[in-house]
Amino acid sequence: MRATLLYGAGDVRVENVPDATLKLPTDALVRVTAACICGSDLWPYAGKAHDSGPARMGHEFIGVVEAVGAEVTSVRPGDLVIAPWIISDGTCEFCLEGKQNACVHLSMWDMEPDEGGQAEAVRVPSADGTLVKVPAGVDAALMPSLLTLSDVFGTGYHAAVAGGVTPGSTVTVIGDGAVGLLAVLSAKLLGAERIVLMGRHRVRTDLGREFGATHVVATRGAEGIEAVRELTGGHGAPVVIEAVGTRDAYDQAVGVVRPGGTISRVGVPQYEEAPIGVGSLFLRNVRLAGGAAPTRGYIEQLMPTILDGTINPGKVFDVTTTLDGTPDGYRDMASRKSLKVLITP
Amino acid sequence: MRATLLYGAGDVRVENVPDATLKLPTDALVRVTAACICGSDLWPYAGKAHDSGPARMGHEFIGVVEAVGAEVTSVRPGDLVIAPWIISDGTCEFCLEGKQNACVHLSMWDMEPDEGGQAEAVRVPSADGTLVKVPAGVDAALMPSLLTLSDVFGTGYHAAVAGGVTPGSTVTVIGDGAVGLLAVLSAKLLGAERIVLMGRHRVRTDLGREFGATHVVATRGAEGIEAVRELTGGHGAPVVIEAVGTRDAYDQAVGVVRPGGTISRVGVPQYEEAPIGVGSLFLRNVRLAGGAAPTRGYIEQLMPTILDGTINPGKVFDVTTTLDGTPDGYRDMASRKSLKVLITP
């Protein structure tokens, strides 16, 4: 079968690899019908060393079950399923609390060296805990939106939930990438009244407005902080969602948050240490929340709003390609020519 | 009048200074009846440069109003009052939300160069917003406990509130100083069921047990983390209160917090940058909360539990001295010979 491999920075190839097969009785074999490229795939695309050997790519996908191991009970061949970016058992104390990112049997697609969603098929470990079945007979037009439940929408939603967005909230979202835009949609869904989107790409911020942003701030740094403060009563936003992951974006979040407010981070931090002391968070009682999104728990919660047409998060996909177009998809997302690329293997 | 001055590291003197007097119509003049030394006073005591000139000390005190400015309406001469460590106007949007640490007219005692609580008298700015009246006729034996409302108890309580302690909570408190011990008392007051106190000084941890600690862990580092995990179901505590302020204490907090849990910091951070990325907080969705405590708001809330004898936070004072004994008080608190020193000017 064919699959996507990252050989090193800027070097993505689609190649023949051994067919995915069941290995454990808890596995499912899934034929991928739609996958996509994640903003977080762009970090290794930017910096992976060639000498570490090629890595299988892709952790967001939807597909049809082809076979299941003897112990799998929740899905069966023919089922359309959504796979979240985290592999979890569904039964441990953390999974039962909805914290699948702390599952005691946690795995991730990049910890499974022979699997990846940007491929024709995938072996899915812990299938009962990981996969979520889509009701039969769903309109094909809904597939892009359902695919966002795999990671990008659930991550934006996690940002809004962890930030404590409630009806009437004022929220600032930093970043007009797909996660940031879906954080806007999520904040709107949770009842936020004022949503300031910080982003500079007009096409993206226009989609942000469609998703619910009431204001767009295109400036950054001190100027951006001033603009957000003007829009939020002079003291900043009580909830700030940081959907980028760079130190600059974190510093921007510290600058635009209101005293006593919350910074909710979902962009994978490209830093380990950052300011949290008296001069940044402590004196102003700013809470730092968020983290890796337990999207598995949000899939069942959010799917009905997609199935009934309430929302259309799939609008973040501006390009659809076959597996052959995946290398170009990486290039175009990295250069910000494309917002988010959908792959139909 | 006589007041405490810090000339430089290790050099505290009690000297004659000009009498405190009213300056603004919003001021009150307060004769101090009890003050104390704060753990945070020990940071400049350890490191202040001599060449920056002497600084007036003390931000925790209780006293009797001697005179008030023309605009002061909430207190009058003869009233016994508690002064919180933050000076706030009581009327701005932040004060009304109970976030006095973000008051738009915020001041602190160390921002008032001629004032300090470790003295015979103090000019209190924004008296209506800042001071809280104690009911007349209160038993003198309650004064130490009432004095803790100024800062140390409110700070411990803020740690528990910001950490989200609720009935049944499991909490780990790092630090057996007065703030840590009163965080234990606060967690107990909020209904915590399991309270693990990390501290190595037997006399202090014994008081911690009296305040509600169900377990004491005397080890630190990896060994301490292991011990706390064993006491908290194997994965750490959902709420960790960091009541020290050093990087070591922060790292300990990161080590003992459960995935999805909260670290609530109230020890003044002696660092600005610290780990918050994928390897520390992000992947495990650990929230970072707390900060400078808006103790003003807690005074009225907590005073009844002291007046009716429910709790006795004044037990943290193990030494009482006159103003003359203040330099020795600093020395003994810095060497950890004394837990917390009460001064009766």
GROMACS .gro file of N, CA and C in nm, chain A residues 13 18 20 23 31 41 54 71 74 96 138 149 173 177-178 186 189 195 197 200 212 217 226 239 255 258 278 309:
model
   84
   13ARG      N    1   0.770   1.218   0.106
   13ARG     CA    2   0.755   1.132  -0.011
   13ARG      C    3   0.639   1.035   0.013
   18PRO      N    4   0.485  -0.191   0.336
   18PRO     CA    5   0.410  -0.316   0.360
   18PRO      C    6   0.265  -0.283   0.399
   20ALA      N    7  -0.076  -0.254   0.584
   20ALA     CA    8  -0.116  -0.256   0.725
   20ALA      C    9  -0.195  -0.384   0.751
   23LYS      N   10  -0.241  -0.687   1.420
   23LYS     CA   11  -0.133  -0.751   1.495
   23LYS      C   12  -0.180  -0.799   1.632
   31ARG      N   13  -0.939   0.124   0.638
   31ARG     CA   14  -0.905   0.179   0.506
   31ARG      C   15  -0.937   0.327   0.511
   41ASP      N   16   0.222   1.881   1.211
   41ASP     CA   17   0.309   1.807   1.118
   41ASP      C   18   0.415   1.900   1.060
   54PRO      N   19   1.326   0.777   0.785
   54PRO     CA   20   1.193   0.830   0.750
   54PRO      C   21   1.088   0.798   0.856
   71GLU      N   22  -1.081  -0.928   2.007
   71GLU     CA   23  -1.135  -0.865   2.128
   71GLU      C   24  -1.210  -0.734   2.102
   74SER      N   25  -1.663  -0.280   1.963
   74SER     CA   26  -1.741  -0.157   1.939
   74SER      C   27  -1.753  -0.121   1.792
   96LEU      N   28  -1.195   0.750   3.158
   96LEU     CA   29  -1.332   0.763   3.211
   96LEU      C   30  -1.361   0.907   3.256
  138VAL      N   31  -2.448   0.866   0.634
  138VAL     CA   32  -2.419   1.009   0.643
  138VAL      C   33  -2.381   1.066   0.506
  149LEU      N   34  -1.312   1.643   1.351
  149LEU     CA   35  -1.327   1.592   1.488
  149LEU      C   36  -1.206   1.510   1.531
  173VAL      N   37  -0.859   3.522   2.046
  173VAL     CA   38  -0.795   3.404   1.989
  173VAL      C   39  -0.671   3.450   1.913
  177GLY      N   40  -0.468   3.016   1.208
  177GLY     CA   41  -0.458   2.884   1.148
  177GLY      C   42  -0.588   2.808   1.173
  178ALA      N   43  -0.594   2.684   1.127
  178ALA     CA   44  -0.718   2.607   1.137
  178ALA      C   45  -0.761   2.589   1.283
  186SER      N   46  -1.566   2.739   1.825
  186SER     CA   47  -1.598   2.674   1.953
  186SER      C   48  -1.642   2.775   2.057
  189LEU      N   49  -1.983   2.865   1.980
  189LEU     CA   50  -2.071   2.754   2.017
  189LEU      C   51  -2.099   2.752   2.167
  195ILE      N   52  -1.562   3.808   2.040
  195ILE     CA   53  -1.450   3.722   2.002
  195ILE      C   54  -1.356   3.801   1.913
  197LEU      N   55  -1.027   3.804   1.703
  197LEU     CA   56  -0.932   3.713   1.638
  197LEU      C   57  -0.809   3.791   1.597
  200ARG      N   58  -0.345   3.787   1.047
  200ARG     CA   59  -0.310   3.885   0.944
  200ARG      C   60  -0.348   3.843   0.803
  212GLY      N   61  -1.764   3.333   1.371
  212GLY     CA   62  -1.814   3.400   1.491
  212GLY      C   63  -1.727   3.511   1.547
  217VAL      N   64  -0.797   4.168   1.476
  217VAL     CA   65  -0.682   4.256   1.499
  217VAL      C   66  -0.567   4.199   1.416
  226GLU      N   67  -0.236   4.677   2.235
  226GLU     CA   68  -0.314   4.801   2.250
  226GLU      C   69  -0.450   4.788   2.180
  239VAL      N   70  -1.044   3.576   2.867
  239VAL     CA   71  -1.001   3.446   2.813
  239VAL      C   72  -0.917   3.471   2.689
  255GLY      N   73   0.042   3.944   2.705
  255GLY     CA   74   0.016   4.087   2.688
  255GLY      C   75  -0.131   4.122   2.678
  258ARG      N   76  -0.645   3.977   3.050
  258ARG     CA   77  -0.689   4.065   3.158
  258ARG      C   78  -0.640   4.010   3.292
  278VAL      N   79   0.657   3.693   3.859
  278VAL     CA   80   0.590   3.814   3.907
  278VAL      C   81   0.557   3.908   3.790
  309GLY      N   82  -2.616   1.996   1.088
  309GLY     CA   83  -2.590   2.115   1.007
  309GLY      C   84  -2.574   2.245   1.085
   0.00000   0.00000   0.00000
